Amino acid sequence: MLTFIGLGLFDEKDISVKGLEAIRKADMVFAEFYTSVLMGTTVERLEELYGKKVHVLLREDVEQNPDWIEHAKEKDVVFLTGGDTMVSTTHVDLRLRAQDAGIETKLIHGASIASAICGLSGLQNYRFGKASTIPHPYTSSRGRTIISETPYDTIKANKERDMHTLIFLDIDREKGYMTVNQAMELLLEVEERRGEGVMENAITVGIARAGSPGPIVKADYIHKLKDHDFGGPLHIVVIPADLHFIEAEALVKLAGAPTEIMSTVED
């Protein structure tokens, strides 16, 4: 048996009782923390709570050579991820590999950032379109700095459909955790290059440390938001489409958005 368990958003206490029970009964415990990281805890604290050794996997152990799933043919194995399990395509692929190998699989869900942002900001969950990720810029073989324009295109397409956009921010082993501020700078750089008005004077929402005792939620025009101090990671960004009046009121009262946005919404 291979059980996929979502650990929630911030620390070791976010796990469900069902998930904790499954871990304590397991023969082997594996985890990956490259798609998401629990910033409020450590592997040592997880092990103390579980009473089990946690084998932390590298990206290649999950995506390229997941030989460890063979243990699940004879043993009770659990695989841990931050947030909710199966949110990442990587995890779906891993489950399919297990199924193809004749291994029974099971899911135990955890709190997801996809739903947490709605609660923190007041934006309606049914109004979200396709999500995207802003990666760190990289240097080409010719020495040019390459900035991905895919997030810009995703925001543009969603806005044309009057849908909000959830933007995940890159986690890189060498470059670290991308901040809201860096993400805004990159989007504005693409805007300046393309001049299509997608991000021009756009209301943007930045969220830091969702699930912690003191999350930061701030909404403002993009040129102002890029200078706001969000503190430590993890950060995430939402680019709203046209706002419903309740969403606008929520952003003003819950996220400190400028009150003038209330005049631009429909009843």
mmCIF file with all atom_site columns, N, CA and C in Angstrom, residues 25 53 86 102 106 114 117 129 135 187 191 203 216 226 235 260:
data_model
loop_
_atom_site.group_PDB
_atom_site.id
_atom_site.type_symbol
_atom_site.label_atom_id
_atom_site.label_alt_id
_atom_site.label_comp_id
_atom_site.label_asym_id
_atom_site.label_entity_id
_atom_site.label_seq_id
_atom_site.pdbx_PDB_ins_code
_atom_site.Cartn_x
_atom_site.Cartn_y
_atom_site.Cartn_z
_atom_site.occupancy
_atom_site.B_iso_or_equiv
_atom_site.pdbx_formal_charge
_atom_site.auth_seq_id
_atom_site.auth_comp_id
_atom_site.auth_asym_id
_atom_site.auth_atom_id
_atom_site.pdbx_PDB_model_num
ATOM 1  N N  . LYS A 1 25  ? 1.283   4.196  11.727  1.00 0.00 ? 25  LYS A N  1
ATOM 2  C CA . LYS A 1 25  ? 1.098   2.772  11.434  1.00 0.00 ? 25  LYS A CA 1
ATOM 3  C C  . LYS A 1 25  ? 2.000   2.288  10.301  1.00 0.00 ? 25  LYS A C  1
ATOM 4  N N  . LYS A 1 53  ? 11.276  7.618  11.255  1.00 0.00 ? 53  LYS A N  1
ATOM 5  C CA . LYS A 1 53  ? 12.294  8.214  10.412  1.00 0.00 ? 53  LYS A CA 1
ATOM 6  C C  . LYS A 1 53  ? 11.635  8.684  9.117   1.00 0.00 ? 53  LYS A C  1
ATOM 7  N N  . MET A 1 86  ? -1.681  15.447 -4.326  1.00 0.00 ? 86  MET A N  1
ATOM 8  C CA . MET A 1 86  ? -2.184  15.377 -5.700  1.00 0.00 ? 86  MET A CA 1
ATOM 9  C C  . MET A 1 86  ? -2.396  16.743 -6.355  1.00 0.00 ? 86  MET A C  1
ATOM 10 N N  . GLY A 1 102 ? 1.077   -2.323 -9.871  1.00 0.00 ? 102 GLY A N  1
ATOM 11 C CA . GLY A 1 102 ? 0.227   -3.197 -9.079  1.00 0.00 ? 102 GLY A CA 1
ATOM 12 C C  . GLY A 1 102 ? 0.165   -2.849 -7.607  1.00 0.00 ? 102 GLY A C  1
ATOM 13 N N  . LYS A 1 106 ? -3.755  5.150  -1.847  1.00 0.00 ? 106 LYS A N  1
ATOM 14 C CA . LYS A 1 106 ? -4.789  5.785  -1.048  1.00 0.00 ? 106 LYS A CA 1
ATOM 15 C C  . LYS A 1 106 ? -4.401  7.240  -0.833  1.00 0.00 ? 106 LYS A C  1
ATOM 16 N N  . ALA A 1 114 ? -4.592  26.593 -2.380  1.00 0.00 ? 114 ALA A N  1
ATOM 17 C CA . ALA A 1 114 ? -5.606  26.987 -3.347  1.00 0.00 ? 114 ALA A CA 1
ATOM 18 C C  . ALA A 1 114 ? -6.903  27.425 -2.675  1.00 0.00 ? 114 ALA A C  1
ATOM 19 N N  . ILE A 1 117 ? -6.073  30.772 0.104   1.00 0.00 ? 117 ILE A N  1
ATOM 20 C CA . ILE A 1 117 ? -6.021  32.140 -0.406  1.00 0.00 ? 117 ILE A CA 1
ATOM 21 C C  . ILE A 1 117 ? -7.401  32.762 -0.489  1.00 0.00 ? 117 ILE A C  1
ATOM 22 N N  . GLY A 1 129 ? -9.236  30.996 -12.613 1.00 0.00 ? 129 GLY A N  1
ATOM 23 C CA . GLY A 1 129 ? -8.932  30.292 -13.847 1.00 0.00 ? 129 GLY A CA 1
ATOM 24 C C  . GLY A 1 129 ? -7.656  29.490 -13.699 1.00 0.00 ? 129 GLY A C  1
ATOM 25 N N  . PRO A 1 135 ? 8.901   31.557 -12.524 1.00 0.00 ? 135 PRO A N  1
ATOM 26 C CA . PRO A 1 135 ? 10.223  30.990 -12.198 1.00 0.00 ? 135 PRO A CA 1
ATOM 27 C C  . PRO A 1 135 ? 11.267  32.095 -12.070 1.00 0.00 ? 135 PRO A C  1
ATOM 28 N N  . LEU A 1 187 ? 6.874   40.739 -13.504 1.00 0.00 ? 187 LEU A N  1
ATOM 29 C CA . LEU A 1 187 ? 5.668   40.986 -14.288 1.00 0.00 ? 187 LEU A CA 1
ATOM 30 C C  . LEU A 1 187 ? 5.683   42.381 -14.907 1.00 0.00 ? 187 LEU A C  1
ATOM 31 N N  . GLU A 1 191 ? 5.604   43.533 -18.776 1.00 0.00 ? 191 GLU A N  1
ATOM 32 C CA . GLU A 1 191 ? 4.637   44.558 -19.208 1.00 0.00 ? 191 GLU A CA 1
ATOM 33 C C  . GLU A 1 191 ? 5.323   45.673 -19.983 1.00 0.00 ? 191 GLU A C  1
ATOM 34 N N  . ILE A 1 203 ? -4.724  45.848 -9.680  1.00 0.00 ? 203 ILE A N  1
ATOM 35 C CA . ILE A 1 203 ? -4.810  45.476 -8.273  1.00 0.00 ? 203 ILE A CA 1
ATOM 36 C C  . ILE A 1 203 ? -4.238  44.061 -8.135  1.00 0.00 ? 203 ILE A C  1
ATOM 37 N N  . ILE A 1 216 ? 0.548   37.371 6.356   1.00 0.00 ? 216 ILE A N  1
ATOM 38 C CA . ILE A 1 216 ? 0.426   38.717 5.798   1.00 0.00 ? 216 ILE A CA 1
ATOM 39 C C  . ILE A 1 216 ? -0.420  38.642 4.531   1.00 0.00 ? 216 ILE A C  1
ATOM 40 N N  . LYS A 1 226 ? 4.771   46.163 -4.934  1.00 0.00 ? 226 LYS A N  1
ATOM 41 C CA . LYS A 1 226 ? 6.136   45.638 -5.118  1.00 0.00 ? 226 LYS A CA 1
ATOM 42 C C  . LYS A 1 226 ? 7.111   46.170 -4.071  1.00 0.00 ? 226 LYS A C  1
ATOM 43 N N  . HIS A 1 235 ? 5.770   32.914 -0.082  1.00 0.00 ? 235 HIS A N  1
ATOM 44 C CA . HIS A 1 235 ? 4.897   33.935 -0.630  1.00 0.00 ? 235 HIS A CA 1
ATOM 45 C C  . HIS A 1 235 ? 4.099   33.371 -1.802  1.00 0.00 ? 235 HIS A C  1
ATOM 46 N N  . GLU A 1 260 ? -10.774 53.144 -2.864  1.00 0.00 ? 260 GLU A N  1
ATOM 47 C CA . GLU A 1 260 ? -11.277 53.601 -4.160  1.00 0.00 ? 260 GLU A CA 1
ATOM 48 C C  . GLU A 1 260 ? -11.669 52.459 -5.084  1.00 0.00 ? 260 GLU A C  1
#
